[in-house]
Short mmCIF file of C-alpha atoms in Angstrom, two decimals:
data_model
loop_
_atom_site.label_atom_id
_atom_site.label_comp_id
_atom_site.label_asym_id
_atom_site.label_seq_id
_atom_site.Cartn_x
_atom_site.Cartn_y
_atom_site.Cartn_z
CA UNK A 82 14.47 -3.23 41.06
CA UNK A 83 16.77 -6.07 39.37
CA UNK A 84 14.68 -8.97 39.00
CA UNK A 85 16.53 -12.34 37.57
CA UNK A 86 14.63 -13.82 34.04
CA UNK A 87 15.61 -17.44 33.68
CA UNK A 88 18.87 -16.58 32.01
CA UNK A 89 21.88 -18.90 33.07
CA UNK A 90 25.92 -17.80 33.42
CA UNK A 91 27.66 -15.33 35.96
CA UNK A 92 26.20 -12.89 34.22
CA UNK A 93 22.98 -12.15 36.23
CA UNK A 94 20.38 -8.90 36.89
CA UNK A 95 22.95 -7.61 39.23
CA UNK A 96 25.71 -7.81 36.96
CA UNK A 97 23.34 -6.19 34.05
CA UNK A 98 22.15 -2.86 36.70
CA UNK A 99 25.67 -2.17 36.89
CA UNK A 100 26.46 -2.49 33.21
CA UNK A 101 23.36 -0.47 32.22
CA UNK A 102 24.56 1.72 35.35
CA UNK A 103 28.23 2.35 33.43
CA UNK A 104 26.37 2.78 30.57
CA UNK A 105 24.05 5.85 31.72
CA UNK A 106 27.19 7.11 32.86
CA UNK A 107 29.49 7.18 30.07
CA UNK A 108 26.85 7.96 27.60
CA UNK A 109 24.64 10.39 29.89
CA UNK A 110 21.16 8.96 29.53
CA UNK A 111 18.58 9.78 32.06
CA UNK A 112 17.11 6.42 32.36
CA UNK A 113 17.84 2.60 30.78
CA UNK A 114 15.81 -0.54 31.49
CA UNK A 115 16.18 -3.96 29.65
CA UNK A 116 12.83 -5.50 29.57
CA UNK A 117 11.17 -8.70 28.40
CA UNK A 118 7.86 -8.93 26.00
CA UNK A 119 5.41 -8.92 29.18
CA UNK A 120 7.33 -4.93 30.08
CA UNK A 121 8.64 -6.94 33.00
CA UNK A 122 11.78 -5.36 34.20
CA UNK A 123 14.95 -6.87 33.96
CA UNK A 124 17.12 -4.46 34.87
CA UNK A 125 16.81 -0.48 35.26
CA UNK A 126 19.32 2.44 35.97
CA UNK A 127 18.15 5.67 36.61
CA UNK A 128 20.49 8.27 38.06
CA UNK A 129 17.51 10.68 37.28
CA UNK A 130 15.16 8.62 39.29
CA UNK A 131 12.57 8.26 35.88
CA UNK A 132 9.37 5.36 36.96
CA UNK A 133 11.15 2.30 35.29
CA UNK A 134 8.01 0.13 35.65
CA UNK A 135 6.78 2.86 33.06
CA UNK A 136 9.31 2.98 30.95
CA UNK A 137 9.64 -0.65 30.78
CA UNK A 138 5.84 -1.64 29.86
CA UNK A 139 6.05 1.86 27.11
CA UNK A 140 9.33 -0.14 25.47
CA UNK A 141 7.85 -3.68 25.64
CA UNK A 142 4.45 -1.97 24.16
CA UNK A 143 6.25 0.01 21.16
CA UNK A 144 8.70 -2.89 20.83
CA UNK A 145 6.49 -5.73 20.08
CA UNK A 146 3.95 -3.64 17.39
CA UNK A 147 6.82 -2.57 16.04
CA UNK A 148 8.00 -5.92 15.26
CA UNK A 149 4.35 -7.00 13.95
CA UNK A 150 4.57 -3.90 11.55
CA UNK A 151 7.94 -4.86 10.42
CA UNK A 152 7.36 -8.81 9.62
CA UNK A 153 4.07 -8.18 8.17
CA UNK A 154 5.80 -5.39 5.80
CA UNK A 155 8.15 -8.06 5.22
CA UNK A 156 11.04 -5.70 5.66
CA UNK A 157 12.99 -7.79 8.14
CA UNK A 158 13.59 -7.75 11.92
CA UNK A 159 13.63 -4.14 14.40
CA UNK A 160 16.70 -3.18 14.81
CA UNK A 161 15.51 -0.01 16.68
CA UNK A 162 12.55 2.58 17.25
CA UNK A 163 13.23 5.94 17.86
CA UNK A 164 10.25 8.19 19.02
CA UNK A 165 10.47 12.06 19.49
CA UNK A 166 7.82 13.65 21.18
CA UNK A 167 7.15 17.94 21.05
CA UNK A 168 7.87 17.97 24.87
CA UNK A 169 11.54 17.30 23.87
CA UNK A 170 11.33 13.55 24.93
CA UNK A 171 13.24 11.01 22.70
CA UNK A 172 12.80 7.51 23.40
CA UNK A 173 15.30 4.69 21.69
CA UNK A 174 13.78 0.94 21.93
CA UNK A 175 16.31 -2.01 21.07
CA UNK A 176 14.79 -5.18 20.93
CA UNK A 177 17.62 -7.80 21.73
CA UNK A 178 17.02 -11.52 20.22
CA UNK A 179 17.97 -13.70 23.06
CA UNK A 180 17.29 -17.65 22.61
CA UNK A 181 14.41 -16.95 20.10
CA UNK A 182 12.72 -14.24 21.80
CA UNK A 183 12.97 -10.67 22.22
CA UNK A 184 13.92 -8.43 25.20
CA UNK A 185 13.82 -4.71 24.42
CA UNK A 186 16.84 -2.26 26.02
CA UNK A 187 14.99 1.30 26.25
CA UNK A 188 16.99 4.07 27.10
CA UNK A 189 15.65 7.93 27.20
CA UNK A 190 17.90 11.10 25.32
CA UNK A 191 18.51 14.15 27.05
CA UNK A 192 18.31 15.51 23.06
CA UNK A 193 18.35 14.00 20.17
CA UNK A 194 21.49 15.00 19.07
CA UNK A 195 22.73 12.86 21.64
CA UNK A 196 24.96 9.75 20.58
CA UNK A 197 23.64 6.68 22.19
CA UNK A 198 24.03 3.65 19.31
CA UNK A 199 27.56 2.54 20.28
CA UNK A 200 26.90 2.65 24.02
CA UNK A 201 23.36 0.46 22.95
CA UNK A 202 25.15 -1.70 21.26
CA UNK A 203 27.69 -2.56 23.69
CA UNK A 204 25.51 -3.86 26.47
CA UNK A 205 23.44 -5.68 23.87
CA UNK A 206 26.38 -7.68 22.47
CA UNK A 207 27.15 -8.45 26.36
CA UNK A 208 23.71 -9.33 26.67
CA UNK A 209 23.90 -11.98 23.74
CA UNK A 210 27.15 -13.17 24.96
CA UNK A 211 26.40 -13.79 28.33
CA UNK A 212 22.68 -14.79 28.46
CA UNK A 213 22.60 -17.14 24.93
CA UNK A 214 22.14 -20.90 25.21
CA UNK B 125 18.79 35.66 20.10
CA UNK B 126 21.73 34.05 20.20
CA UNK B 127 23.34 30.65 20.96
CA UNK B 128 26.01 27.76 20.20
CA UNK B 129 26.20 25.80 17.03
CA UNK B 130 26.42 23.02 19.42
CA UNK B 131 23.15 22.82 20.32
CA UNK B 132 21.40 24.45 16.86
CA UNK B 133 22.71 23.65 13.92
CA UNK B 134 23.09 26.14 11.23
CA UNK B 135 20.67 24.68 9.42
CA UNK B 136 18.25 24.62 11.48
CA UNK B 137 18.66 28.35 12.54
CA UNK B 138 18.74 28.92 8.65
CA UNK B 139 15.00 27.35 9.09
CA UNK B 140 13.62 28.56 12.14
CA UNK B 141 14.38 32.11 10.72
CA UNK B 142 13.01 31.67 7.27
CA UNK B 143 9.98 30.50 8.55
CA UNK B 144 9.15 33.08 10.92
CA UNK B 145 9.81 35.39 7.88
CA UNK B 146 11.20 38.37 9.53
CA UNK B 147 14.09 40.65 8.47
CA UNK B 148 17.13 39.93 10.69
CA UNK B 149 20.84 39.60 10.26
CA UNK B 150 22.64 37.15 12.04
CA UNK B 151 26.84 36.95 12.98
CA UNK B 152 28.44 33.33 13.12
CA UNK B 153 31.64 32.88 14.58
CA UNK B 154 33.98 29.56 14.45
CA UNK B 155 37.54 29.84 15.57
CA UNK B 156 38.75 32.49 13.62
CA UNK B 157 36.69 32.32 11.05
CA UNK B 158 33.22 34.64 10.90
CA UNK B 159 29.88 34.88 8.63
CA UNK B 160 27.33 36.92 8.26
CA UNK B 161 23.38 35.61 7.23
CA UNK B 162 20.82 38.42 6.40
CA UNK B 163 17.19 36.78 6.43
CA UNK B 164 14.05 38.85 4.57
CA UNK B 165 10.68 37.51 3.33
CA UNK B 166 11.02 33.97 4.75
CA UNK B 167 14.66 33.54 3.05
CA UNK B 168 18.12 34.02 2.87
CA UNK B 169 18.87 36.73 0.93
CA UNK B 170 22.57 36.84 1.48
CA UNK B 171 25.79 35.39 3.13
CA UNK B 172 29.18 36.19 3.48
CA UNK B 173 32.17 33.79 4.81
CA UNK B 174 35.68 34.72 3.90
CA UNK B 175 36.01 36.28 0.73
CA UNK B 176 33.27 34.43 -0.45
CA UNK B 177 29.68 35.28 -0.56
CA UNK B 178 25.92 33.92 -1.97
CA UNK B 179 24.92 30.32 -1.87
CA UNK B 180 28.60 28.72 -1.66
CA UNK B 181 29.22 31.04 1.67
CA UNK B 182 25.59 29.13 2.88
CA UNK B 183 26.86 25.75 1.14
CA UNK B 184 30.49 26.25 3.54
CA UNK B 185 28.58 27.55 6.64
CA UNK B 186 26.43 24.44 6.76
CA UNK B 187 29.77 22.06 7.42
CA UNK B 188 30.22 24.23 10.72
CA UNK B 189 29.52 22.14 13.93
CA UNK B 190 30.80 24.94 16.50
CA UNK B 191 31.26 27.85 17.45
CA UNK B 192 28.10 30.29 18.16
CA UNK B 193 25.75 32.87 16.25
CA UNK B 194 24.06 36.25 17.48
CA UNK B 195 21.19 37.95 16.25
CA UNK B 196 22.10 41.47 15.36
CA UNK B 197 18.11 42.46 15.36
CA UNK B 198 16.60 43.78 12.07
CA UNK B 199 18.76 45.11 9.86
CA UNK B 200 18.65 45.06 6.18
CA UNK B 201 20.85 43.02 3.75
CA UNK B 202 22.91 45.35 1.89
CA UNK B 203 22.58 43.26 -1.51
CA UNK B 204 20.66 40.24 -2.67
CA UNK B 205 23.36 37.57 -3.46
CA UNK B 206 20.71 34.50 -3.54
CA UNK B 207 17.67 34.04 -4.49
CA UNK B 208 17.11 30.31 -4.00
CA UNK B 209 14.32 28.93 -1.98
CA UNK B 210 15.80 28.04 1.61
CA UNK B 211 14.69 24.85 2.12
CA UNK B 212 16.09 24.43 -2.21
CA UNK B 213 19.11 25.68 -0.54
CA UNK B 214 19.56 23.34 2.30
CA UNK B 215 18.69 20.71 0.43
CA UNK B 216 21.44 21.63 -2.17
CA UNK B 217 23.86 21.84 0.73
CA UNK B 218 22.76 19.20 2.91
CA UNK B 219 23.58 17.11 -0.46
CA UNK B 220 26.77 18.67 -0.92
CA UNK B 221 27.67 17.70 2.44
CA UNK B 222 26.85 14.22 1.67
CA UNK B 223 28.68 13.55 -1.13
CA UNK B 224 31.65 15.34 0.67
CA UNK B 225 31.04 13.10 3.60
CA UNK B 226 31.34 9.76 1.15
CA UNK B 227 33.98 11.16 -0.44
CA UNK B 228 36.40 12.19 2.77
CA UNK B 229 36.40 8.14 3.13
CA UNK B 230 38.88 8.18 0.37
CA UNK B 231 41.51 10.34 2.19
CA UNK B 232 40.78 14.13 1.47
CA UNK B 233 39.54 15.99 4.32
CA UNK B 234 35.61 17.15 4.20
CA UNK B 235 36.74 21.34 3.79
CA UNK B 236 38.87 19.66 0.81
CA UNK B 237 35.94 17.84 -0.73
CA UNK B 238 33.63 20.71 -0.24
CA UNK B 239 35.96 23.41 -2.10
CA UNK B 240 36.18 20.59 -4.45
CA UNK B 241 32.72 20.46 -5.35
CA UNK B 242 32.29 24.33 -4.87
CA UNK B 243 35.08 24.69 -7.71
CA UNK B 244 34.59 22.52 -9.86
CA UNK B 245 31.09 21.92 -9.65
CA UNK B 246 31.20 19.65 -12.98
CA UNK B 247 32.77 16.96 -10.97
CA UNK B 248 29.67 16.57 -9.00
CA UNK B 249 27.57 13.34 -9.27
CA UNK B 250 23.92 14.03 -9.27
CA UNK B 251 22.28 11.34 -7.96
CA UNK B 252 20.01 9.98 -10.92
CA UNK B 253 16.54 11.29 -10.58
CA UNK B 254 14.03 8.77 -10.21
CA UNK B 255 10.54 9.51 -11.51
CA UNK B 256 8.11 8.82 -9.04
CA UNK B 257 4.25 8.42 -9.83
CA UNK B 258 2.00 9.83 -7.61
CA UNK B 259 -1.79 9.44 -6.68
CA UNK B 260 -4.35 11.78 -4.82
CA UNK B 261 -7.36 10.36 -2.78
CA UNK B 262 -9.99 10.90 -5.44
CA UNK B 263 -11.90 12.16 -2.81
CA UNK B 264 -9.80 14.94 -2.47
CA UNK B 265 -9.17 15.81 -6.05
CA UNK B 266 -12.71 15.97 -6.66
CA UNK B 267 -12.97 18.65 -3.39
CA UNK B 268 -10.21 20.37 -4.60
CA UNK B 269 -11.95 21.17 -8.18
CA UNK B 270 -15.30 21.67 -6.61
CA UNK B 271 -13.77 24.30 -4.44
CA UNK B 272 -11.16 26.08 -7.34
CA UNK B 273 -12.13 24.80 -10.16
CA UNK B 274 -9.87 21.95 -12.51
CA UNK B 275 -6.87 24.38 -12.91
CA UNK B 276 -6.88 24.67 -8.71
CA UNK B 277 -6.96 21.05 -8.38
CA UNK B 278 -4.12 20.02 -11.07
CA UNK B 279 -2.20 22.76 -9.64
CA UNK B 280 -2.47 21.37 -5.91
CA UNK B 281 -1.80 17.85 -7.69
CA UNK B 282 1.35 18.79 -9.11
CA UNK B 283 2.64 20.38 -5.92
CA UNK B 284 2.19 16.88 -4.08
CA UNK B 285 4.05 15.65 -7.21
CA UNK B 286 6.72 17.99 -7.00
CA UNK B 287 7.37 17.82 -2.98
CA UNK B 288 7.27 13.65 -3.55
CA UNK B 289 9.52 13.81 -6.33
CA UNK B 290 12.02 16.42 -4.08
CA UNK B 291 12.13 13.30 -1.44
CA UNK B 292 12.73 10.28 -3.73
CA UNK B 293 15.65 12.51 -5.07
CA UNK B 294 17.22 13.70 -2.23
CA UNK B 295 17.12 11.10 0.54
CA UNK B 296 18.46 7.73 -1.48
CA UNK B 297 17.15 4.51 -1.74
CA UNK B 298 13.63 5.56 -2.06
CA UNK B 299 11.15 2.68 -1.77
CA UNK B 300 8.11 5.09 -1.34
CA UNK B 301 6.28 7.57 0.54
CA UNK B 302 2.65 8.05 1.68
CA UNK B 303 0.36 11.37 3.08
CA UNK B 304 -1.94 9.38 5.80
CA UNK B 305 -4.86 10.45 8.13
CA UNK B 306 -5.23 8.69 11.71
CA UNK B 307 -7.83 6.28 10.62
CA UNK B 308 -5.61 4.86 7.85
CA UNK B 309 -6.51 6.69 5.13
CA UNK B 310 -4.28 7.76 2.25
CA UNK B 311 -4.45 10.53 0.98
CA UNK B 312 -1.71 11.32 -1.05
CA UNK B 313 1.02 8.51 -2.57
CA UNK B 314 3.45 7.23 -4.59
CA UNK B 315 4.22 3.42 -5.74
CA UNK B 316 6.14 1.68 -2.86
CA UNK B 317 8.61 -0.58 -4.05
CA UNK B 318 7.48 -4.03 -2.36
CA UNK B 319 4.31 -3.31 -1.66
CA UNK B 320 0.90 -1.65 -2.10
CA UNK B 321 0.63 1.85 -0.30
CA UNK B 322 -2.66 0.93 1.70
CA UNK B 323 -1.11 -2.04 3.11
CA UNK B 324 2.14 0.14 4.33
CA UNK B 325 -0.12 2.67 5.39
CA UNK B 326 -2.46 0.34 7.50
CA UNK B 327 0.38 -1.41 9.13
CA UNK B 328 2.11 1.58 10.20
CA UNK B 329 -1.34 3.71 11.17
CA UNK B 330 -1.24 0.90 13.50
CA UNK B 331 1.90 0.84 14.99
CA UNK B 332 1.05 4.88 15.23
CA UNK B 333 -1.75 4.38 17.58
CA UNK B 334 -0.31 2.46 19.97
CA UNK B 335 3.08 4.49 19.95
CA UNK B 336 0.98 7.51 20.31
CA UNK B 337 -1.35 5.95 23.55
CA UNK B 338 2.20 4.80 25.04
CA UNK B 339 3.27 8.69 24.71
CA UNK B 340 0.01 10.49 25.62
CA UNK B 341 0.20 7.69 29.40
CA UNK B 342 3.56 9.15 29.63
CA UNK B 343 2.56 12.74 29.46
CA UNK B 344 5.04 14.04 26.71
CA UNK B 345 3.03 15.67 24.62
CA UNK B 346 2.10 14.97 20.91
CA UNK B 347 4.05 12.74 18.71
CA UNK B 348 6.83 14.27 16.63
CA UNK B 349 8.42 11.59 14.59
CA UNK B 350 9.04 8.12 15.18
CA UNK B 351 11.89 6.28 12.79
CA UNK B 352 11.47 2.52 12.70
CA UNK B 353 14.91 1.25 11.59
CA UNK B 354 14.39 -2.60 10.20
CA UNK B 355 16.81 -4.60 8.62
CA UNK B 356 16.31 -3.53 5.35
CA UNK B 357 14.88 -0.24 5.29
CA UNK B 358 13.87 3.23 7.66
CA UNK B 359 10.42 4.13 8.19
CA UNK B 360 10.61 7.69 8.86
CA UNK B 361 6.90 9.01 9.96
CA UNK B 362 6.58 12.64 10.72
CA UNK B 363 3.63 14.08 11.70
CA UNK B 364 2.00 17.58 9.81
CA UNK B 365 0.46 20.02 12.10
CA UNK B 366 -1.16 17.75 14.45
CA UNK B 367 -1.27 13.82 15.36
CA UNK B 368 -3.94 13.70 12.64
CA UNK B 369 -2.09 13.42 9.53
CA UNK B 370 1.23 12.12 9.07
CA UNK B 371 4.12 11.39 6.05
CA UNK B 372 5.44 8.11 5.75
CA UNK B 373 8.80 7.87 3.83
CA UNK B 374 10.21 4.23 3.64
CA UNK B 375 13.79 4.00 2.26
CA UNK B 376 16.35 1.12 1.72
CA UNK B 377 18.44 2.06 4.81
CA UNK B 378 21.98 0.48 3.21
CA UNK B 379 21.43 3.24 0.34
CA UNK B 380 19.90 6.66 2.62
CA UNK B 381 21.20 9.42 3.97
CA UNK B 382 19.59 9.64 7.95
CA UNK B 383 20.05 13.14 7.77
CA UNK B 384 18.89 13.77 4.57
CA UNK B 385 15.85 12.12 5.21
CA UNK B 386 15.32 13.80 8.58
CA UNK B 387 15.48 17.28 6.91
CA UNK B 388 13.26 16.09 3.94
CA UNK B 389 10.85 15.08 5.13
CA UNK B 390 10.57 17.95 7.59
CA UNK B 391 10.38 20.82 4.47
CA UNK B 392 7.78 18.61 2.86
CA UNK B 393 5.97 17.85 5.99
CA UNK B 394 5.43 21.44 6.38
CA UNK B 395 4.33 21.57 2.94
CA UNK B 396 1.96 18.81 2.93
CA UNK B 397 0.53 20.41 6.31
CA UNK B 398 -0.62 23.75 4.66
CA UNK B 399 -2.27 21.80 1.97
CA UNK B 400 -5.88 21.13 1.82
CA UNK B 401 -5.95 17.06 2.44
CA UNK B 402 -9.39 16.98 4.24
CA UNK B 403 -11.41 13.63 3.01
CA UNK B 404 -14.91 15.62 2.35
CA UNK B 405 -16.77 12.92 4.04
CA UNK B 406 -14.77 13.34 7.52
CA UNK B 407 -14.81 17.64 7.54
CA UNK B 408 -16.43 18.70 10.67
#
């Protein structure tokens, strides 16, 4: 499912399905996939077994016009999108500036009472660390 | 019915009850500590915690985050200790909770804070009202007097003032809020802040669309609320009875209160969704 993106380092698609692996884990999400602006997958985890080809073109989709809508509001860059639908879905979308472009990190809640923006935020700063030049 | 605090909060069984308007009483245990919540006429009529009772038992109940609840069926209250409006009264508490929240930062614990402001309820900062101006789609006004008559269509004008005023008070760093349709249309307003209200509204009718295509390919139903977080502000759009309509509410996120907003906009959502906001043109 990992596919490699051009990044450079040790730090590779491999390396990133196990972090977002540990990260479904600790923080219980059914499903995680780091995507770029095309809703190519990166990287997915899904202990659930969720369609992350899906879930990554729905992220990359809702990521990018939600960018648009924030620039042309003038209110500054997406930090996140969270979407609640009545079937009881909740979907979080992160975009992630790497080298001047965005990837997204979409991960699905159980409910959305459920914590998830310290676990996000943890395999986005190891993103930045590891995949800047 | 009966379940943990865990999973519904008390304020949200305070609303699911009141809006399905029948007469039940309901027992909350936490620990040690127990309450009692007697519901009537789509509100709560009366509470009890420890020795005390009314709206600062509610105000004390809403800081509970376990422990569970049990419906004892339909039985009546045996007095009438409030007679605010519920959604007045979890607004009241929700702000309350707030404050005690920003205050516990300083050392005191949140149960200290909260007796605090139950006590001595002078102490209490209000946050300063801000006045907001509102506007009706013409087209509407103009349906709403054909149909009533001008004392029916001021009337329905000042409750849209009224529920938009409610929000810019109680959610904090208000920057504006808008009534939409699907096709872009507003239909009910205030100022925004930075910008004009049609341009908010078309941007984010927009983004709506394609959030709600994305949503309908992966079967989950119809669109409950989508929160665009920015670097400067929260975009909180909730949707009224259907994906037809929707309330925007843009706030400076450094100065809101998430939760206050959530709930917010959810009372006045409901509001807003049993109003008449039909452009005349697009009835069937």
């Amino acid at each position: 499912m990992a596919k490699t993106n051009g990044h450079n380092g040790h730090f590779g698609a491999q390396e990133l399905t196990k972090l977002l692996g540990e990260m479904n884990t600790e923080a219980d999400f059914p499903i995680a996939v780091v995507t770029n602006r095309d809703g190519l997958v990166i990287a997915s985890s899904s202990p659930s077994g969720m369609d992350a080809q899906r879930q990554s073109a729905v992220a990359a989709k809702v990521g990018e016009t939600a960018a648009l809508a924030s620039s042309q509001l003038q209110m500054g860059r997406t930090d996140e999108i969270s979407i609640s639908a009545e079937e009881g879905q909740h979907l979080i979308c992160r975009p992630i500036p790497v080298n001047g472009k965005d990837l997204f990190l979409a991960v699905m809640l159980k409910d959305r009472g459920q914590p998830y923006r310290r676990a996000t935020n943890k395999v986005i700063a190891h993103i930045r660390q590891h995949w800047a030049f | 019915m009966q379940g943990r605090l865990e999973d519904m909060a008390v304020a949200d069984l305070i609303q699911h009850n009141c809006q399905d308007r029948k007469v039940a009483k309901f027992e909350l245990k936490s620990g040690a500590r127990k309450a009692e919540l007697f519901f009537k006429n789509g509100n709560v009529v009366h509470a009890v915690l420890d020795d005390r009772e009314g709206e600062e038992a509610v105000y004390d109940l809403l800081t509970w985050e376990e422990g569970s609840f049990d419906s004892k069926g339909e039985i009546e209250s045996p007095q009438v200790s409030i007679t605010r409006e519920w959604s007045s009264l979890l607004l009241e508490g929700m702000r309350r909770l707030d404050e005690a929240q920003q205050k516990a930062a300083s050392g005191k614990s949140l149960e200290q804070e909260l007796f605090s402001a139950v006590l001595a309820p002078t102490e209490v900062k209000q946050a300063p009202a801000i006045p907001v101006s509102v506007t009706v789609n013409a087209e509407i006004s103009r349906s709403w007097a054909a149909g009533g008559g001008y004392a029916a269509a001021v009337k329905a004008g000042d409750a849209c003032q009224s529920r938009m005023q409610e929000i810019a008070d109680e959610v904090g760093g208000f920057i504006g809020a808008a009534v939409a349709n699907e096709n872009g249309d507003v239909l009910v307003h205030t100022e925004f802040a930075q910008s004009a209200p049609a341009v908010f509204v078309a941007h984010v009718s927009q983004f709506i669309k394609t959030v709600g295509n994305v949503v309908s390919k992966l079967g989950a139903g119809l669109l409950e609320d989508n929160l665009l977080t920015t670097e400067t502000a929260f975009l909180l759009i909730r949707f009224l009875d259907s994906s037809s309509k929707y309330l925007l509410v843009v706030v400076d996120n450094s100065l809101a209160n998430l939760g206050s907003l959530r709930h917010v906009s959810r009372v006045a959502a409901d509001h807003f969704a049993a109003m008449d906001l039909e452009i005349p043109e697009k009835r069937s």
